């Protein structure tokens, strides 16, 4: 079966395809989680299978590990790899300083550890995720199950003194049960509407007992690759302060688009 891609999936795909061009022979590569990152894993898998690219991948979730193995990427743990050349991952929001909200897929803890242990992080995204101020997307934080309601109350109280427009926290659910992360923790989604000082908030959130990590990625991302539905891609680099454009050609009859399981 050949899958017909929606404009948003085309945008995600071309961003992923462009980012896969930054993967070089011999690299240790962090593999992100989510629908955009899944495209990247498929693109890198194709380079491994069809073009002899030799890399090892460090997945950021059990989902990504499974997909990476399926497409032929050799998987190692972060402790085995020790340090990575590059991590490519999606995001839920990004601003002009390349600060991010991540964790919509519930993998923020491993994603942050892996990205921080990399020489370079490339975010792959569609244009709709660019924002002037972070916070319209609910900010995920990972909390341990023990006393999570107390952690939630402490976070909500702390938010009153922070530069945010909302203070409400909700426990993420998976059907009738709380969502459980790969580390056995829960996720609280913080409905902040607008985050005035993301750097301050990221530091303060991690001081609350029971909070393991938050989905604000500050000073971690180096490049953003933005895909568009017509195949255009824009690559922005925070260090060079420059951007470049490219056009990605693709055929939906390509093997990459056959028999896709939904991410
Ligand atoms: C998972 C993430 C994802 O990268 C983020 O949610 C974006 O997902 P998608 O590419 O499916 O829009 O942070 O924890």
PDB file of N, CA and C in Angstrom, residues 149-212:
ATOM      1  N   UNK A 149       0.554  14.140  43.571  1.00  0.00           N
ATOM      2  CA  UNK A 149      -0.431  15.215  43.804  1.00  0.00           C
ATOM      3  C   UNK A 149       0.187  16.348  44.624  1.00  0.00           C
ATOM      4  N   UNK A 150       1.091  15.986  45.515  1.00  0.00           N
ATOM      5  CA  UNK A 150       1.803  17.011  46.296  1.00  0.00           C
ATOM      6  C   UNK A 150       2.733  17.804  45.377  1.00  0.00           C
ATOM      7  N   UNK A 151       3.438  17.082  44.505  1.00  0.00           N
ATOM      8  CA  UNK A 151       4.322  17.785  43.551  1.00  0.00           C
ATOM      9  C   UNK A 151       3.499  18.734  42.691  1.00  0.00           C
ATOM     10  N   UNK A 152       2.339  18.279  42.272  1.00  0.00           N
ATOM     11  CA  UNK A 152       1.470  19.116  41.425  1.00  0.00           C
ATOM     12  C   UNK A 152       1.065  20.389  42.172  1.00  0.00           C
ATOM     13  N   UNK A 153       0.651  20.218  43.443  1.00  0.00           N
ATOM     14  CA  UNK A 153       0.226  21.381  44.238  1.00  0.00           C
ATOM     15  C   UNK A 153       1.391  22.350  44.443  1.00  0.00           C
ATOM     16  N   UNK A 154       2.588  21.795  44.686  1.00  0.00           N
ATOM     17  CA  UNK A 154       3.774  22.651  44.885  1.00  0.00           C
ATOM     18  C   UNK A 154       4.134  23.405  43.608  1.00  0.00           C
ATOM     19  N   UNK A 155       4.002  22.727  42.469  1.00  0.00           N
ATOM     20  CA  UNK A 155       4.296  23.378  41.183  1.00  0.00           C
ATOM     21  C   UNK A 155       3.295  24.503  40.947  1.00  0.00           C
ATOM     22  N   UNK A 156       2.021  24.232  41.187  1.00  0.00           N
ATOM     23  CA  UNK A 156       0.989  25.263  40.945  1.00  0.00           C
ATOM     24  C   UNK A 156       1.213  26.478  41.848  1.00  0.00           C
ATOM     25  N   UNK A 157       1.614  26.228  43.093  1.00  0.00           N
ATOM     26  CA  UNK A 157       1.873  27.329  44.024  1.00  0.00           C
ATOM     27  C   UNK A 157       3.086  28.144  43.559  1.00  0.00           C
ATOM     28  N   UNK A 158       4.119  27.430  43.133  1.00  0.00           N
ATOM     29  CA  UNK A 158       5.334  28.099  42.660  1.00  0.00           C
ATOM     30  C   UNK A 158       5.057  28.964  41.428  1.00  0.00           C
ATOM     31  N   UNK A 159       4.148  28.470  40.560  1.00  0.00           N
ATOM     32  CA  UNK A 159       3.867  29.181  39.301  1.00  0.00           C
ATOM     33  C   UNK A 159       3.254  30.564  39.537  1.00  0.00           C
ATOM     34  N   UNK A 160       2.625  30.754  40.704  1.00  0.00           N
ATOM     35  CA  UNK A 160       1.990  32.051  41.007  1.00  0.00           C
ATOM     36  C   UNK A 160       3.028  33.173  40.995  1.00  0.00           C
ATOM     37  N   UNK A 161       4.252  32.840  41.408  1.00  0.00           N
ATOM     38  CA  UNK A 161       5.285  33.891  41.463  1.00  0.00           C
ATOM     39  C   UNK A 161       6.151  33.944  40.199  1.00  0.00           C
ATOM     40  N   UNK A 162       5.791  33.149  39.196  1.00  0.00           N
ATOM     41  CA  UNK A 162       6.596  33.144  37.961  1.00  0.00           C
ATOM     42  C   UNK A 162       5.921  33.986  36.884  1.00  0.00           C
ATOM     43  N   UNK A 163       6.701  34.319  35.851  1.00  0.00           N
ATOM     44  CA  UNK A 163       6.205  35.151  34.758  1.00  0.00           C
ATOM     45  C   UNK A 163       5.473  34.280  33.727  1.00  0.00           C
ATOM     46  N   UNK A 164       4.284  33.810  34.128  1.00  0.00           N
ATOM     47  CA  UNK A 164       3.457  32.977  33.240  1.00  0.00           C
ATOM     48  C   UNK A 164       2.011  33.460  33.332  1.00  0.00           C
ATOM     49  N   UNK A 165       1.218  33.140  32.314  1.00  0.00           N
ATOM     50  CA  UNK A 165      -0.174  33.626  32.326  1.00  0.00           C
ATOM     51  C   UNK A 165      -1.172  32.622  32.900  1.00  0.00           C
ATOM     52  N   UNK A 166      -0.754  31.362  33.042  1.00  0.00           N
ATOM     53  CA  UNK A 166      -1.646  30.347  33.619  1.00  0.00           C
ATOM     54  C   UNK A 166      -0.887  29.534  34.647  1.00  0.00           C
ATOM     55  N   UNK A 167      -1.633  28.902  35.575  1.00  0.00           N
ATOM     56  CA  UNK A 167      -0.952  28.121  36.626  1.00  0.00           C
ATOM     57  C   UNK A 167      -1.469  26.694  36.733  1.00  0.00           C
ATOM     58  N   UNK A 168      -2.367  26.311  35.838  1.00  0.00           N
ATOM     59  CA  UNK A 168      -3.041  25.028  36.033  1.00  0.00           C
ATOM     60  C   UNK A 168      -2.196  23.862  35.515  1.00  0.00           C
ATOM     61  N   UNK A 169      -2.112  22.799  36.332  1.00  0.00           N
ATOM     62  CA  UNK A 169      -1.372  21.597  35.932  1.00  0.00           C
ATOM     63  C   UNK A 169      -2.334  20.426  35.815  1.00  0.00           C
ATOM     64  N   UNK A 170      -2.195  19.633  34.767  1.00  0.00           N
ATOM     65  CA  UNK A 170      -3.070  18.459  34.597  1.00  0.00           C
ATOM     66  C   UNK A 170      -2.250  17.193  34.470  1.00  0.00           C
ATOM     67  N   UNK A 171      -2.727  16.133  35.104  1.00  0.00           N
ATOM     68  CA  UNK A 171      -2.049  14.835  34.992  1.00  0.00           C
ATOM     69  C   UNK A 171      -2.355  14.255  33.621  1.00  0.00           C
ATOM     70  N   UNK A 172      -1.321  13.918  32.862  1.00  0.00           N
ATOM     71  CA  UNK A 172      -1.566  13.317  31.538  1.00  0.00           C
ATOM     72  C   UNK A 172      -2.118  11.901  31.708  1.00  0.00           C
ATOM     73  N   UNK A 173      -3.145  11.609  30.933  1.00  0.00           N
ATOM     74  CA  UNK A 173      -3.803  10.307  31.036  1.00  0.00           C
ATOM     75  C   UNK A 173      -3.528   9.475  29.779  1.00  0.00           C
ATOM     76  N   UNK A 174      -3.635   8.170  29.946  1.00  0.00           N
ATOM     77  CA  UNK A 174      -3.554   7.236  28.832  1.00  0.00           C
ATOM     78  C   UNK A 174      -4.811   6.387  28.955  1.00  0.00           C
ATOM     79  N   UNK A 175      -5.888   6.834  28.345  1.00  0.00           N
ATOM     80  CA  UNK A 175      -7.190   6.196  28.593  1.00  0.00           C
ATOM     81  C   UNK A 175      -7.645   6.524  29.990  1.00  0.00           C
ATOM     82  N   UNK A 176      -7.950   5.497  30.780  1.00  0.00           N
ATOM     83  CA  UNK A 176      -8.453   5.717  32.142  1.00  0.00           C
ATOM     84  C   UNK A 176      -7.340   5.799  33.187  1.00  0.00           C
ATOM     85  N   UNK A 177      -6.107   5.483  32.766  1.00  0.00           N
ATOM     86  CA  UNK A 177      -4.998   5.430  33.736  1.00  0.00           C
ATOM     87  C   UNK A 177      -4.007   6.559  33.466  1.00  0.00           C
ATOM     88  N   UNK A 178      -3.246   6.954  34.499  1.00  0.00           N
ATOM     89  CA  UNK A 178      -2.206   7.962  34.249  1.00  0.00           C
ATOM     90  C   UNK A 178      -1.195   7.450  33.221  1.00  0.00           C
ATOM     91  N   UNK A 179      -0.739   8.365  32.355  1.00  0.00           N
ATOM     92  CA  UNK A 179       0.314   8.032  31.392  1.00  0.00           C
ATOM     93  C   UNK A 179       1.576   7.664  32.164  1.00  0.00           C
ATOM     94  N   UNK A 180       2.259   6.628  31.712  1.00  0.00           N
ATOM     95  CA  UNK A 180       3.511   6.204  32.367  1.00  0.00           C
ATOM     96  C   UNK A 180       4.660   6.325  31.356  1.00  0.00           C
ATOM     97  N   UNK A 181       5.719   7.018  31.760  1.00  0.00           N
ATOM     98  CA  UNK A 181       6.868   7.211  30.858  1.00  0.00           C
ATOM     99  C   UNK A 181       7.740   5.952  30.839  1.00  0.00           C
ATOM    100  N   UNK A 182       8.740   5.961  29.953  1.00  0.00           N
ATOM    101  CA  UNK A 182       9.681   4.827  29.886  1.00  0.00           C
ATOM    102  C   UNK A 182      10.399   4.617  31.214  1.00  0.00           C
ATOM    103  N   UNK A 183      10.475   5.677  32.028  1.00  0.00           N
ATOM    104  CA  UNK A 183      11.132   5.565  33.347  1.00  0.00           C
ATOM    105  C   UNK A 183      10.158   5.239  34.462  1.00  0.00           C
ATOM    106  N   UNK A 184       8.901   4.978  34.111  1.00  0.00           N
ATOM    107  CA  UNK A 184       7.899   4.616  35.122  1.00  0.00           C
ATOM    108  C   UNK A 184       7.325   5.820  35.851  1.00  0.00           C
ATOM    109  N   UNK A 185       7.511   7.013  35.310  1.00  0.00           N
ATOM    110  CA  UNK A 185       7.006   8.227  35.961  1.00  0.00           C
ATOM    111  C   UNK A 185       5.724   8.720  35.292  1.00  0.00           C
ATOM    112  N   UNK A 186       5.168   9.819  35.833  1.00  0.00           N
ATOM    113  CA  UNK A 186       3.985  10.441  35.242  1.00  0.00           C
ATOM    114  C   UNK A 186       4.371  11.776  34.618  1.00  0.00           C
ATOM    115  N   UNK A 187       3.442  12.328  33.827  1.00  0.00           N
ATOM    116  CA  UNK A 187       3.649  13.637  33.210  1.00  0.00           C
ATOM    117  C   UNK A 187       2.556  14.596  33.696  1.00  0.00           C
ATOM    118  N   UNK A 188       2.974  15.778  34.137  1.00  0.00           N
ATOM    119  CA  UNK A 188       2.014  16.868  34.382  1.00  0.00           C
ATOM    120  C   UNK A 188       2.153  17.851  33.227  1.00  0.00           C
ATOM    121  N   UNK A 189       1.037  18.233  32.626  1.00  0.00           N
ATOM    122  CA  UNK A 189       1.057  19.235  31.562  1.00  0.00           C
ATOM    123  C   UNK A 189       0.654  20.574  32.167  1.00  0.00           C
ATOM    124  N   UNK A 190       1.546  21.558  32.056  1.00  0.00           N
ATOM    125  CA  UNK A 190       1.318  22.875  32.669  1.00  0.00           C
ATOM    126  C   UNK A 190       0.743  23.831  31.626  1.00  0.00           C
ATOM    127  N   UNK A 191      -0.458  24.319  31.910  1.00  0.00           N
ATOM    128  CA  UNK A 191      -1.151  25.214  30.971  1.00  0.00           C
ATOM    129  C   UNK A 191      -0.791  26.652  31.315  1.00  0.00           C
ATOM    130  N   UNK A 192       0.312  27.120  30.740  1.00  0.00           N
ATOM    131  CA  UNK A 192       0.900  28.404  31.147  1.00  0.00           C
ATOM    132  C   UNK A 192       0.535  29.537  30.194  1.00  0.00           C
ATOM    133  N   UNK A 193       0.060  29.185  29.026  1.00  0.00           N
ATOM    134  CA  UNK A 193      -0.352  30.152  27.976  1.00  0.00           C
ATOM    135  C   UNK A 193       0.818  30.977  27.424  1.00  0.00           C
ATOM    136  N   UNK A 194       1.578  31.591  28.294  1.00  0.00           N
ATOM    137  CA  UNK A 194       2.723  32.381  27.848  1.00  0.00           C
ATOM    138  C   UNK A 194       3.804  32.302  28.923  1.00  0.00           C
ATOM    139  N   UNK A 195       5.019  31.939  28.500  1.00  0.00           N
ATOM    140  CA  UNK A 195       6.136  31.852  29.449  1.00  0.00           C
ATOM    141  C   UNK A 195       7.050  33.057  29.214  1.00  0.00           C
ATOM    142  N   UNK A 196       7.077  33.977  30.166  1.00  0.00           N
ATOM    143  CA  UNK A 196       7.860  35.198  30.000  1.00  0.00           C
ATOM    144  C   UNK A 196       9.359  34.944  30.085  1.00  0.00           C
ATOM    145  N   UNK A 197       9.770  34.106  31.053  1.00  0.00           N
ATOM    146  CA  UNK A 197      11.212  33.872  31.256  1.00  0.00           C
ATOM    147  C   UNK A 197      11.464  32.359  31.319  1.00  0.00           C
ATOM    148  N   UNK A 198      11.570  31.727  30.153  1.00  0.00           N
ATOM    149  CA  UNK A 198      11.720  30.261  30.108  1.00  0.00           C
ATOM    150  C   UNK A 198      12.944  29.750  30.869  1.00  0.00           C
ATOM    151  N   UNK A 199      14.028  30.519  30.803  1.00  0.00           N
ATOM    152  CA  UNK A 199      15.276  30.089  31.479  1.00  0.00           C
ATOM    153  C   UNK A 199      15.065  29.998  32.994  1.00  0.00           C
ATOM    154  N   UNK A 200      14.430  31.011  33.570  1.00  0.00           N
ATOM    155  CA  UNK A 200      14.162  31.012  35.019  1.00  0.00           C
ATOM    156  C   UNK A 200      13.223  29.867  35.387  1.00  0.00           C
ATOM    157  N   UNK A 201      12.186  29.715  34.571  1.00  0.00           N
ATOM    158  CA  UNK A 201      11.195  28.685  34.883  1.00  0.00           C
ATOM    159  C   UNK A 201      11.817  27.288  34.853  1.00  0.00           C
ATOM    160  N   UNK A 202      12.670  27.049  33.849  1.00  0.00           N
ATOM    161  CA  UNK A 202      13.306  25.730  33.728  1.00  0.00           C
ATOM    162  C   UNK A 202      14.105  25.398  34.987  1.00  0.00           C
ATOM    163  N   UNK A 203      14.795  26.407  35.530  1.00  0.00           N
ATOM    164  CA  UNK A 203      15.615  26.166  36.726  1.00  0.00           C
ATOM    165  C   UNK A 203      14.755  25.917  37.954  1.00  0.00           C
ATOM    166  N   UNK A 204      13.704  26.735  38.099  1.00  0.00           N
ATOM    167  CA  UNK A 204      12.883  26.659  39.313  1.00  0.00           C
ATOM    168  C   UNK A 204      12.053  25.366  39.345  1.00  0.00           C
ATOM    169  N   UNK A 205      11.545  24.956  38.192  1.00  0.00           N
ATOM    170  CA  UNK A 205      10.716  23.742  38.158  1.00  0.00           C
ATOM    171  C   UNK A 205      11.474  22.530  38.710  1.00  0.00           C
ATOM    172  N   UNK A 206      12.761  22.438  38.348  1.00  0.00           N
ATOM    173  CA  UNK A 206      13.524  21.263  38.773  1.00  0.00           C
ATOM    174  C   UNK A 206      13.887  21.286  40.255  1.00  0.00           C
ATOM    175  N   UNK A 207      13.547  22.388  40.946  1.00  0.00           N
ATOM    176  CA  UNK A 207      13.778  22.447  42.397  1.00  0.00           C
ATOM    177  C   UNK A 207      12.614  21.840  43.175  1.00  0.00           C
ATOM    178  N   UNK A 208      11.477  21.617  42.511  1.00  0.00           N
ATOM    179  CA  UNK A 208      10.292  21.120  43.238  1.00  0.00           C
ATOM    180  C   UNK A 208      10.462  19.622  43.516  1.00  0.00           C
ATOM    181  N   UNK A 209      10.327  19.204  44.774  1.00  0.00           N
ATOM    182  CA  UNK A 209      10.474  17.783  45.090  1.00  0.00           C
ATOM    183  C   UNK A 209       9.506  16.934  44.267  1.00  0.00           C
ATOM    184  N   UNK A 210      10.037  15.879  43.682  1.00  0.00           N
ATOM    185  CA  UNK A 210       9.206  14.981  42.866  1.00  0.00           C
ATOM    186  C   UNK A 210       9.294  15.275  41.380  1.00  0.00           C
ATOM    187  N   UNK A 211       9.727  16.491  41.031  1.00  0.00           N
ATOM    188  CA  UNK A 211       9.890  16.803  39.601  1.00  0.00           C
ATOM    189  C   UNK A 211      11.240  16.269  39.144  1.00  0.00           C
ATOM    190  N   UNK A 212      11.209  15.415  38.140  1.00  0.00           N
ATOM    191  CA  UNK A 212      12.443  14.811  37.647  1.00  0.00           C
ATOM    192  C   UNK A 212      13.079  15.709  36.586  1.00  0.00           C
TER     193      UNK A 212
END
